[in-house]
PDB file of C-alpha atoms and ligand atoms in Angstrom:
ATOM      1  CA  MET V   1      12.793 -50.132-138.123  1.00 77.00           C
ATOM      2  CA  GLN V   2      16.255 -49.102-138.943  1.00 87.00           C
ATOM      3  CA  GLU V   3      17.713 -50.475-142.334  1.00 96.00           C
ATOM      4  CA  VAL V   4      20.846 -52.619-142.157  1.00 98.00           C
ATOM      5  CA  ILE V   5      23.598 -50.964-144.290  1.00 98.00           C
ATOM      6  CA  LEU V   6      26.324 -53.509-143.808  1.00 98.00           C
ATOM      7  CA  SER V   7      25.945 -57.109-142.565  1.00 98.00           C
ATOM      8  CA  ALA V   8      29.027 -59.079-141.734  1.00 98.00           C
ATOM      9  CA  LYS V   9      28.645 -62.765-141.117  1.00 98.00           C
ATOM     10  CA  ASP V  10      31.435 -65.132-139.717  1.00 98.00           C
ATOM     11  CA  VAL V  11      34.203 -62.687-140.691  1.00 98.00           C
ATOM     12  CA  CYS V  12      37.757 -63.951-139.963  1.00 98.00           C
ATOM     13  CA  LYS V  13      40.935 -62.202-140.775  1.00 97.00           C
ATOM     14  CA  SER V  14      44.408 -63.620-140.093  1.00 96.00           C
ATOM     15  CA  PHE V  15      47.809 -62.358-140.970  1.00 94.00           C
ATOM     16  CA  ALA V  16      51.038 -64.340-141.572  1.00 91.00           C
ATOM     17  CA  HIS V  17      53.018 -63.801-138.416  1.00 89.00           C
ATOM     18  CA  ASN V  18      56.343 -65.503-137.369  1.00 89.00           C
ATOM     19  CA  GLY V  19      55.904 -68.372-139.816  1.00 90.00           C
ATOM     20  CA  GLY V  20      52.283 -68.933-138.384  1.00 91.00           C
ATOM     21  CA  GLN V  21      49.046 -67.212-138.500  1.00 91.00           C
ATOM     22  CA  ALA V  22      47.774 -64.459-136.273  1.00 92.00           C
ATOM     23  CA  HIS V  23      43.973 -64.596-136.086  1.00 93.00           C
ATOM     24  CA  VAL V  24      42.891 -61.036-135.480  1.00 97.00           C
ATOM     25  CA  LEU V  25      39.218 -61.276-136.266  1.00 97.00           C
ATOM     26  CA  SER V  26      37.624 -64.508-135.461  1.00 96.00           C
ATOM     27  CA  HIS V  27      33.936 -65.253-136.667  1.00 97.00           C
ATOM     28  CA  VAL V  28      32.520 -61.704-136.274  1.00 98.00           C
ATOM     29  CA  ASP V  29      28.833 -61.325-136.824  1.00 98.00           C
ATOM     30  CA  ILE V  30      27.611 -57.667-136.939  1.00 98.00           C
ATOM     31  CA  ASP V  31      25.015 -55.550-138.629  1.00 98.00           C
ATOM     32  CA  ILE V  32      25.669 -51.908-139.112  1.00 98.00           C
ATOM     33  CA  TYR V  33      22.574 -49.683-139.410  1.00 98.00           C
ATOM     34  CA  GLU V  34      21.731 -46.807-141.708  1.00 98.00           C
ATOM     35  CA  LYS V  35      21.850 -43.376-140.125  1.00 97.00           C
ATOM     36  CA  ASP V  36      23.458 -44.585-136.953  1.00 98.00           C
ATOM     37  CA  PHE V  37      26.804 -43.118-135.658  1.00 98.00           C
ATOM     38  CA  THR V  38      28.448 -46.387-134.783  1.00 98.00           C
ATOM     39  CA  VAL V  39      31.659 -46.483-132.737  1.00 98.00           C
ATOM     40  CA  ILE V  40      34.216 -49.275-132.464  1.00 98.00           C
ATOM     41  CA  MET V  41      36.281 -49.197-129.296  1.00 98.00           C
ATOM     42  CA  GLY V  42      38.735 -51.733-127.802  1.00 97.00           C
ATOM     43  CA  ALA V  43      42.281 -51.944-126.550  1.00 95.00           C
ATOM     44  CA  SER V  44      45.180 -51.082-128.794  1.00 94.00           C
ATOM     45  CA  GLY V  45      46.019 -54.001-131.150  1.00 94.00           C
ATOM     46  CA  SER V  46      42.558 -55.533-130.635  1.00 95.00           C
ATOM     47  CA  GLY V  47      41.663 -55.447-134.233  1.00 96.00           C
ATOM     48  CA  LYS V  48      39.526 -52.305-134.520  1.00 97.00           C
ATOM     49  CA  SER V  49      41.363 -50.976-137.733  1.00 96.00           C
ATOM     50  CA  THR V  50      41.244 -54.345-139.065  1.00 97.00           C
ATOM     51  CA  LEU V  51      37.504 -54.723-138.560  1.00 98.00           C
ATOM     52  CA  LEU V  52      36.996 -51.323-140.145  1.00 97.00           C
ATOM     53  CA  TYR V  53      39.082 -52.336-143.183  1.00 96.00           C
ATOM     54  CA  ALA V  54      37.262 -55.712-143.517  1.00 97.00           C
ATOM     55  CA  LEU V  55      33.907 -53.978-143.305  1.00 97.00           C
ATOM     56  CA  SER V  56      34.806 -51.334-145.967  1.00 96.00           C
ATOM     57  CA  GLY V  57      36.691 -53.692-148.246  1.00 94.00           C
ATOM     58  CA  MET V  58      39.993 -51.692-147.905  1.00 93.00           C
ATOM     59  CA  ASP V  59      41.433 -54.946-146.862  1.00 93.00           C
ATOM     60  CA  LYS V  60      39.451 -58.114-147.500  1.00 91.00           C
ATOM     61  CA  ALA V  61      38.389 -60.587-144.874  1.00 96.00           C
ATOM     62  CA  THR V  62      40.037 -63.947-145.130  1.00 96.00           C
ATOM     63  CA  SER V  63      36.761 -65.676-144.807  1.00 97.00           C
ATOM     64  CA  GLY V  64      33.161 -64.894-144.142  1.00 98.00           C
ATOM     65  CA  SER V  65      30.876 -62.349-145.950  1.00 98.00           C
ATOM     66  CA  VAL V  66      30.093 -58.666-145.719  1.00 98.00           C
ATOM     67  CA  MET V  67      26.889 -57.872-147.500  1.00 98.00           C
ATOM     68  CA  TYR V  68      26.212 -54.493-148.894  1.00 97.00           C
ATOM     69  CA  GLN V  69      23.258 -53.827-151.020  1.00 96.00           C
ATOM     70  CA  GLY V  70      22.782 -57.525-151.725  1.00 95.00           C
ATOM     71  CA  LYS V  71      26.449 -57.959-152.738  1.00 96.00           C
ATOM     72  CA  ASP V  72      29.251 -59.569-150.932  1.00 97.00           C
ATOM     73  CA  ILE V  73      32.257 -57.291-150.533  1.00 97.00           C
ATOM     74  CA  VAL V  74      34.522 -60.174-149.755  1.00 97.00           C
ATOM     75  CA  LYS V  75      33.784 -61.664-153.212  1.00 96.00           C
ATOM     76  CA  MET V  76      34.085 -58.471-155.127  1.00 96.00           C
ATOM     77  CA  LYS V  77      36.724 -58.032-157.799  1.00 95.00           C
ATOM     78  CA  GLU V  78      39.317 -55.130-157.223  1.00 93.00           C
ATOM     79  CA  LYS V  79      37.727 -52.984-159.925  1.00 94.00           C
ATOM     80  CA  GLU V  80      34.071 -53.261-158.407  1.00 94.00           C
ATOM     81  CA  LEU V  81      35.508 -52.749-154.960  1.00 94.00           C
ATOM     82  CA  SER V  82      37.493 -49.641-156.052  1.00 91.00           C
ATOM     83  CA  SER V  83      34.392 -48.065-157.605  1.00 89.00           C
ATOM     84  CA  LEU V  84      32.441 -48.796-154.350  1.00 92.00           C
ATOM     85  CA  ARG V  85      35.000 -47.042-152.319  1.00 90.00           C
ATOM     86  CA  HIS V  86      34.895 -44.070-154.475  1.00 87.00           C
ATOM     87  CA  THR V  87      31.209 -43.645-154.875  1.00 89.00           C
ATOM     88  CA  ASP V  88      29.332 -45.262-151.915  1.00 94.00           C
ATOM     89  CA  PHE V  89      31.886 -45.056-149.216  1.00 96.00           C
ATOM     90  CA  GLY V  90      33.934 -42.206-147.594  1.00 96.00           C
ATOM     91  CA  PHE V  91      37.109 -42.512-145.582  1.00 96.00           C
ATOM     92  CA  VAL V  92      38.769 -40.334-143.039  1.00 95.00           C
ATOM     93  CA  PHE V  93      41.967 -41.454-141.256  1.00 93.00           C
ATOM     94  CA  GLN V  94      44.149 -40.304-138.442  1.00 91.00           C
ATOM     95  CA  GLN V  95      46.644 -38.829-141.041  1.00 90.00           C
ATOM     96  CA  MET V  96      44.752 -36.549-143.457  1.00 85.00           C
ATOM     97  CA  HIS V  97      46.577 -37.525-146.657  1.00 90.00           C
ATOM     98  CA  LEU V  98      45.723 -34.202-148.363  1.00 96.00           C
ATOM     99  CA  VAL V  99      47.389 -33.696-151.624  1.00 97.00           C
ATOM    100  CA  SER V 100      50.098 -31.051-150.664  1.00 97.00           C
ATOM    101  CA  ASN V 101      50.348 -29.152-153.997  1.00 97.00           C
ATOM    102  CA  LEU V 102      46.566 -28.755-154.317  1.00 98.00           C
ATOM    103  CA  SER V 103      44.360 -26.007-152.424  1.00 98.00           C
ATOM    104  CA  LEU V 104      41.951 -27.005-149.755  1.00 98.00           C
ATOM    105  CA  PHE V 105      39.289 -26.321-152.420  1.00 98.00           C
ATOM    106  CA  GLU V 106      40.845 -28.539-154.927  1.00 98.00           C
ATOM    107  CA  ASN V 107      41.516 -31.337-152.418  1.00 98.00           C
ATOM    108  CA  VAL V 108      37.742 -31.545-151.753  1.00 97.00           C
ATOM    109  CA  ALA V 109      36.543 -31.081-155.327  1.00 97.00           C
ATOM    110  CA  VAL V 110      38.898 -33.373-157.318  1.00 96.00           C
ATOM    111  CA  PRO V 111      37.203 -36.580-156.208  1.00 94.00           C
ATOM    112  CA  GLY V 112      33.940 -35.060-157.193  1.00 95.00           C
ATOM    113  CA  TYR V 113      35.310 -34.222-160.694  1.00 95.00           C
ATOM    114  CA  LEU V 114      36.677 -37.739-161.006  1.00 92.00           C
ATOM    115  CA  ASN V 115      33.359 -39.352-160.039  1.00 90.00           C
ATOM    116  CA  LYS V 116      31.703 -37.838-163.116  1.00 85.00           C
ATOM    117  CA  LYS V 117      28.265 -38.082-161.664  1.00 89.00           C
ATOM    118  CA  LYS V 118      27.863 -34.285-161.423  1.00 93.00           C
ATOM    119  CA  SER V 119      28.851 -31.493-163.666  1.00 96.00           C
ATOM    120  CA  LYS V 120      31.892 -29.310-162.736  1.00 97.00           C
ATOM    121  CA  ALA V 121      29.550 -26.525-161.795  1.00 97.00           C
ATOM    122  CA  GLU V 122      27.610 -28.838-159.372  1.00 97.00           C
ATOM    123  CA  VAL V 123      30.803 -30.203-157.829  1.00 97.00           C
ATOM    124  CA  ASP V 124      32.157 -26.569-157.324  1.00 98.00           C
ATOM    125  CA  ALA V 125      28.794 -25.622-155.708  1.00 97.00           C
ATOM    126  CA  ARG V 126      28.813 -28.546-153.331  1.00 96.00           C
ATOM    127  CA  THR V 127      32.480 -27.925-152.572  1.00 98.00           C
ATOM    128  CA  ASN V 128      31.789 -24.414-151.578  1.00 97.00           C
ATOM    129  CA  GLU V 129      28.843 -25.391-149.538  1.00 94.00           C
ATOM    130  CA  LEU V 130      30.824 -27.998-147.532  1.00 94.00           C
ATOM    131  CA  LEU V 131      33.719 -25.745-147.071  1.00 95.00           C
ATOM    132  CA  ASP V 132      31.431 -23.115-145.806  1.00 92.00           C
ATOM    133  CA  ARG V 133      29.879 -25.641-143.458  1.00 86.00           C
ATOM    134  CA  MET V 134      33.229 -26.617-142.241  1.00 87.00           C
ATOM    135  CA  ASP V 135      34.295 -23.145-141.615  1.00 91.00           C
ATOM    136  CA  LEU V 136      37.004 -23.326-144.199  1.00 95.00           C
ATOM    137  CA  ASP V 137      35.489 -20.893-146.786  1.00 96.00           C
ATOM    138  CA  LYS V 138      38.127 -18.086-145.946  1.00 97.00           C
ATOM    139  CA  ILE V 139      41.118 -20.228-146.405  1.00 98.00           C
ATOM    140  CA  LYS V 140      39.848 -22.460-149.370  1.00 98.00           C
ATOM    141  CA  SER V 141      42.599 -21.319-151.648  1.00 98.00           C
ATOM    142  CA  HIS V 142      45.437 -22.153-148.964  1.00 98.00           C
ATOM    143  CA  LEU V 143      47.480 -25.194-149.333  1.00 98.00           C
ATOM    144  CA  PRO V 144      47.265 -27.815-146.595  1.00 97.00           C
ATOM    145  CA  SER V 145      50.643 -26.884-145.103  1.00 96.00           C
ATOM    146  CA  GLN V 146      49.092 -23.400-144.504  1.00 97.00           C
ATOM    147  CA  ALA V 147      46.181 -24.789-142.490  1.00 95.00           C
ATOM    148  CA  SER V 148      46.067 -26.176-138.822  1.00 92.00           C
ATOM    149  CA  GLY V 149      45.737 -29.928-138.136  1.00 91.00           C
ATOM    150  CA  GLY V 150      42.025 -29.381-137.357  1.00 91.00           C
ATOM    151  CA  GLU V 151      41.440 -27.373-140.576  1.00 94.00           C
ATOM    152  CA  GLN V 152      43.242 -30.142-142.593  1.00 95.00           C
ATOM    153  CA  GLN V 153      41.083 -32.784-140.968  1.00 92.00           C
ATOM    154  CA  ARG V 154      37.804 -30.808-141.523  1.00 94.00           C
ATOM    155  CA  CYS V 155      38.974 -30.561-145.270  1.00 96.00           C
ATOM    156  CA  ALA V 156      39.621 -34.289-145.334  1.00 96.00           C
ATOM    157  CA  ILE V 157      36.084 -34.954-143.986  1.00 95.00           C
ATOM    158  CA  ALA V 158      34.629 -32.599-146.634  1.00 95.00           C
ATOM    159  CA  ARG V 159      36.650 -34.528-149.288  1.00 96.00           C
ATOM    160  CA  ALA V 160      35.324 -37.841-147.874  1.00 95.00           C
ATOM    161  CA  VAL V 161      31.715 -36.616-148.199  1.00 95.00           C
ATOM    162  CA  ILE V 162      31.917 -34.796-151.528  1.00 95.00           C
ATOM    163  CA  ASN V 163      30.413 -37.805-153.388  1.00 94.00           C
ATOM    164  CA  GLU V 164      27.582 -38.111-150.767  1.00 93.00           C
ATOM    165  CA  PRO V 165      28.670 -41.583-149.448  1.00 96.00           C
ATOM    166  CA  LYS V 166      26.070 -43.771-148.018  1.00 97.00           C
ATOM    167  CA  LEU V 167      28.515 -44.711-145.240  1.00 98.00           C
ATOM    168  CA  LEU V 168      31.379 -42.674-143.824  1.00 98.00           C
ATOM    169  CA  PHE V 169      34.291 -44.798-142.335  1.00 98.00           C
ATOM    170  CA  ALA V 170      36.643 -43.021-139.953  1.00 97.00           C
ATOM    171  CA  ASP V 171      39.832 -44.645-138.302  1.00 97.00           C
ATOM    172  CA  GLU V 172      40.902 -42.547-135.228  1.00 96.00           C
ATOM    173  CA  PRO V 173      40.049 -39.223-137.064  1.00 94.00           C
ATOM    174  CA  THR V 174      40.937 -37.190-133.970  1.00 94.00           C
ATOM    175  CA  GLY V 175      44.016 -39.278-133.005  1.00 93.00           C
ATOM    176  CA  ALA V 176      46.579 -36.715-134.250  1.00 89.00           C
ATOM    177  CA  LEU V 177      44.688 -33.563-133.090  1.00 89.00           C
ATOM    178  CA  ASN V 178      44.971 -31.341-129.973  1.00 90.00           C
ATOM    179  CA  ARG V 179      41.913 -30.855-127.741  1.00 90.00           C
ATOM    180  CA  LYS V 180      40.488 -27.827-129.544  1.00 88.00           C
ATOM    181  CA  ASN V 181      40.818 -29.337-132.975  1.00 88.00           C
ATOM    182  CA  THR V 182      39.394 -32.616-131.792  1.00 92.00           C
ATOM    183  CA  LYS V 183      36.384 -30.869-130.481  1.00 91.00           C
ATOM    184  CA  GLU V 184      35.938 -29.112-133.899  1.00 88.00           C
ATOM    185  CA  VAL V 185      36.060 -32.327-135.772  1.00 91.00           C
ATOM    186  CA  LEU V 186      33.673 -34.131-133.316  1.00 95.00           C
ATOM    187  CA  GLU V 187      31.219 -31.308-133.846  1.00 93.00           C
ATOM    188  CA  LEU V 188      31.378 -31.628-137.553  1.00 92.00           C
ATOM    189  CA  LEU V 189      30.855 -35.413-137.340  1.00 95.00           C
ATOM    190  CA  SER V 190      27.842 -34.968-135.078  1.00 96.00           C
ATOM    191  CA  ASP V 191      26.373 -32.453-137.418  1.00 94.00           C
ATOM    192  CA  LEU V 192      26.791 -34.646-140.589  1.00 95.00           C
ATOM    193  CA  ASN V 193      25.197 -37.575-138.653  1.00 97.00           C
ATOM    194  CA  LYS V 194      22.396 -35.324-137.564  1.00 96.00           C
ATOM    195  CA  GLN V 195      21.821 -34.545-141.149  1.00 95.00           C
ATOM    196  CA  GLY V 196      21.457 -38.241-141.969  1.00 96.00           C
ATOM    197  CA  GLN V 197      25.040 -39.308-142.551  1.00 97.00           C
ATOM    198  CA  SER V 198      25.728 -42.894-141.605  1.00 98.00           C
ATOM    199  CA  VAL V 199      29.086 -42.937-139.741  1.00 98.00           C
ATOM    200  CA  LEU V 200      31.287 -45.929-138.625  1.00 98.00           C
ATOM    201  CA  MET V 201      34.130 -44.661-136.503  1.00 98.00           C
ATOM    202  CA  VAL V 202      36.979 -46.390-134.626  1.00 98.00           C
ATOM    203  CA  THR V 203      38.402 -44.569-131.682  1.00 97.00           C
ATOM    204  CA  HIS V 204      40.137 -44.944-128.340  1.00 93.00           C
ATOM    205  CA  ASP V 205      39.009 -41.505-127.223  1.00 94.00           C
ATOM    206  CA  LEU V 206      36.106 -41.511-124.657  1.00 95.00           C
ATOM    207  CA  LYS V 207      35.074 -37.949-125.728  1.00 95.00           C
ATOM    208  CA  ALA V 208      34.854 -39.103-129.450  1.00 96.00           C
ATOM    209  CA  ALA V 209      33.038 -42.276-128.504  1.00 97.00           C
ATOM    210  CA  LEU V 210      30.315 -40.182-126.634  1.00 97.00           C
ATOM    211  CA  ARG V 211      29.289 -38.935-130.143  1.00 97.00           C
ATOM    212  CA  GLY V 212      28.003 -42.301-131.195  1.00 98.00           C
ATOM    213  CA  ASN V 213      24.524 -43.745-130.553  1.00 98.00           C
ATOM    214  CA  ARG V 214      26.014 -47.284-130.588  1.00 98.00           C
ATOM    215  CA  ILE V 215      29.358 -48.461-129.374  1.00 98.00           C
ATOM    216  CA  LEU V 216      30.695 -51.830-130.237  1.00 98.00           C
ATOM    217  CA  TYR V 217      33.473 -53.231-128.169  1.00 98.00           C
ATOM    218  CA  ILE V 218      36.100 -55.548-129.551  1.00 98.00           C
ATOM    219  CA  ALA V 219      38.296 -58.008-127.627  1.00 96.00           C
ATOM    220  CA  ASP V 220      39.881 -61.436-128.467  1.00 90.00           C
ATOM    221  CA  GLY V 221      38.953 -61.136-132.190  1.00 93.00           C
ATOM    222  CA  ASN V 222      35.291 -60.666-131.650  1.00 96.00           C
ATOM    223  CA  ILE V 223      32.636 -58.119-130.681  1.00 98.00           C
ATOM    224  CA  VAL V 224      31.926 -58.558-126.920  1.00 97.00           C
ATOM    225  CA  GLY V 225      29.944 -55.537-126.220  1.00 97.00           C
ATOM    226  CA  ASP V 226      27.158 -53.635-128.007  1.00 98.00           C
ATOM    227  CA  LEU V 227      25.777 -50.447-126.278  1.00 98.00           C
ATOM    228  CA  ARG V 228      22.876 -48.420-127.605  1.00 97.00           C
ATOM    229  CA  LEU V 229      22.694 -44.797-126.554  1.00 97.00           C
ATOM    230  CA  ALA V 230      20.306 -41.896-127.286  1.00 95.00           C
ATOM    231  CA  PRO V 231      21.417 -39.619-129.979  1.00 94.00           C
ATOM    232  CA  TYR V 232      24.220 -37.215-128.724  1.00 95.00           C
ATOM    233  CA  SER V 233      23.342 -34.025-127.188  1.00 93.00           C
ATOM    234  CA  LYS V 234      25.597 -31.481-125.539  1.00 91.00           C
ATOM    235  CA  GLU V 235      23.221 -31.191-122.565  1.00 92.00           C
ATOM    236  CA  ASP V 236      23.437 -34.667-121.419  1.00 92.00           C
ATOM    237  CA  GLU V 237      27.214 -35.127-122.035  1.00 93.00           C
ATOM    238  CA  ALA V 238      28.143 -35.570-118.310  1.00 94.00           C
ATOM    239  CA  SER V 239      25.521 -38.340-117.746  1.00 95.00           C
ATOM    240  CA  ARG V 240      26.498 -39.906-120.967  1.00 96.00           C
ATOM    241  CA  GLU V 241      30.190 -39.953-120.098  1.00 97.00           C
ATOM    242  CA  ALA V 242      29.343 -41.551-116.724  1.00 96.00           C
ATOM    243  CA  GLN V 243      27.286 -44.341-118.411  1.00 96.00           C
ATOM    244  CA  VAL V 244      29.813 -45.107-121.112  1.00 97.00           C
ATOM    245  CA  ASN V 245      32.642 -45.004-118.672  1.00 96.00           C
ATOM    246  CA  ALA V 246      30.762 -47.693-116.491  1.00 96.00           C
ATOM    247  CA  TRP V 247      30.027 -49.647-119.541  1.00 97.00           C
ATOM    248  CA  LEU V 248      33.657 -49.551-120.586  1.00 97.00           C
ATOM    249  CA  SER V 249      34.877 -50.597-117.216  1.00 96.00           C
ATOM    250  CA  SER V 250      32.633 -53.627-117.440  1.00 96.00           C
ATOM    251  CA  MET V 251      34.284 -54.472-120.696  1.00 95.00           C
ATOM    252  CA  GLU V 252      37.730 -54.207-118.823  1.00 89.00           C
ATOM    253  CA  TRP V 253      38.885 -51.307-120.939  1.00 86.00           C
TER     254      TRP V 253
HETATM  255  P1  LIG X 301      43.794 -51.612-133.583  1.00 73.61           P
HETATM  256  O1  LIG X 301      43.340 -50.786-134.676  1.00 73.61           O
HETATM  257  O2  LIG X 301      42.770 -52.069-132.635  1.00 73.61           O
HETATM  258  O3  LIG X 301      44.896 -50.985-132.606  1.00 73.61           O
HETATM  259  P2  LIG X 301      44.755 -53.352-135.652  1.00 73.61           P
HETATM  260  O4  LIG X 301      43.514 -53.801-136.354  1.00 73.61           O
HETATM  261  O5  LIG X 301      45.603 -52.256-136.352  1.00 73.61           O
HETATM  262  O6  LIG X 301      44.435 -52.948-134.120  1.00 73.61           O
HETATM  263  O7  LIG X 301      45.761 -54.598-135.534  1.00 73.61           O
HETATM  264  C1  LIG X 301      45.304 -55.755-134.806  1.00 73.61           C
HETATM  265  C2  LIG X 301      46.377 -56.877-134.782  1.00 73.61           C
HETATM  266  O8  LIG X 301      46.696 -57.240-136.140  1.00 73.61           O
HETATM  267  C3  LIG X 301      47.773 -56.375-134.222  1.00 73.61           C
HETATM  268  O9  LIG X 301      48.288 -57.375-133.381  1.00 73.61           O
HETATM  269  C4  LIG X 301      48.477 -56.130-135.579  1.00 73.61           C
HETATM  270  O10 LIG X 301      49.835 -56.184-135.149  1.00 73.61           O
HETATM  271  C5  LIG X 301      48.003 -57.149-136.379  1.00 73.61           C
HETATM  272  N1  LIG X 301      48.009 -56.582-137.842  1.00 73.61           N
HETATM  273  C6  LIG X 301      47.385 -55.641-138.391  1.00 73.61           C
HETATM  274  N2  LIG X 301      47.598 -55.327-139.673  1.00 73.61           N
HETATM  275  C7  LIG X 301      48.482 -56.307-139.992  1.00 73.61           C
HETATM  276  C8  LIG X 301      49.260 -56.663-141.203  1.00 73.61           C
HETATM  277  N3  LIG X 301      48.950 -56.005-142.373  1.00 73.61           N
HETATM  278  N4  LIG X 301      50.121 -57.601-141.189  1.00 73.61           N
HETATM  279  C9  LIG X 301      50.382 -58.373-139.971  1.00 73.61           C
HETATM  280  N5  LIG X 301      49.699 -58.052-138.837  1.00 73.61           N
HETATM  281  C10 LIG X 301      48.814 -56.985-138.818  1.00 73.61           C
HETATM  282 MG1  LIG X 302      43.959 -48.880-135.330  1.00 73.61          MG
END
C-alpha cells in the first residue's frame, strides 16, 4: 500500500473576475501518493497551476481542505505555511528564478544554510553531491547568466531538493527549454523519482508527461481523468507514448 502524502477534499478556488467570480477549481477531491511521479495535464487555462498552488499552499484554496501530515494547509497561518514550503516542499517553475549575482553553487547552498538543520559543512557536501549528479560540478562557480537554460533549470532543481523535500512541485519545468535541455531536465526528474523523490508536476508536454507513473487530467474545474502507468523506462517509451496519446484523445486533449 502506498502512503498518501497530500489529500485534497472538496477544494474550490475562485478569483474575482469582471465584477463576479471565476470558479477555477470546483470541488476537487484527490489523493497524491508518496514516491509517485504524478503529472497534471489539461488544456491551457484549465487550472493546472491553480491546482498545484492550492495543493502546495503557495496560494490557498477558497474552500475545502488539503491535509498534509495530519494538518490542513488551507487553515495554516502564513508563518507555518512558509516554514512548510522551505522545509518539506520543493518548487521548480518554468522560469528558474536563480539569484543572478550568486554562483550556481551558492544558489543551491543558500536555502540549505537558511534552513539551519545542517551544518555549513554538511550543506556544502550535499550541494557538491547534487551539482555533481546534475553534471554542473565543472561550472559551479559560474553565474547563472554564464549557464545555458538547461543548466540553469538543473541548478534550480538542485536548489529545490537541497533540503530533501518530502514532495517536489514542478510547474511546467521544461516550458522554457529547447528539446535537448528538456531531455536533460526530464532525465534528472526521472532519476530523482527513481531514488524515491515524490514529484507532482504540471505539464502540457507529452514527452514530459510520459515520465509520470500517474497522470491526472483536469477540465471544467475538476479532475476528470486519472491514469496509472508502470514506472517510466526508456525501453517502453514508444508504447507508453501510444497509450498516453490514446488516453489524452479520450480526454479530448
Ligand atoms: P493553467 O495552468 O492550466 O494554464 P491556470 O491555473 O494558470 O491555468 O489558470 C486557470 C484560470 O484561472 C485562467 O482562466 C486564469 O485566467 C485564471 N486565474 C489564474 N490565476 C488568477 C489570478 N491570480 N487572478 C485571476 N484569475 C486567475
Ligand atoms: Mg499554468
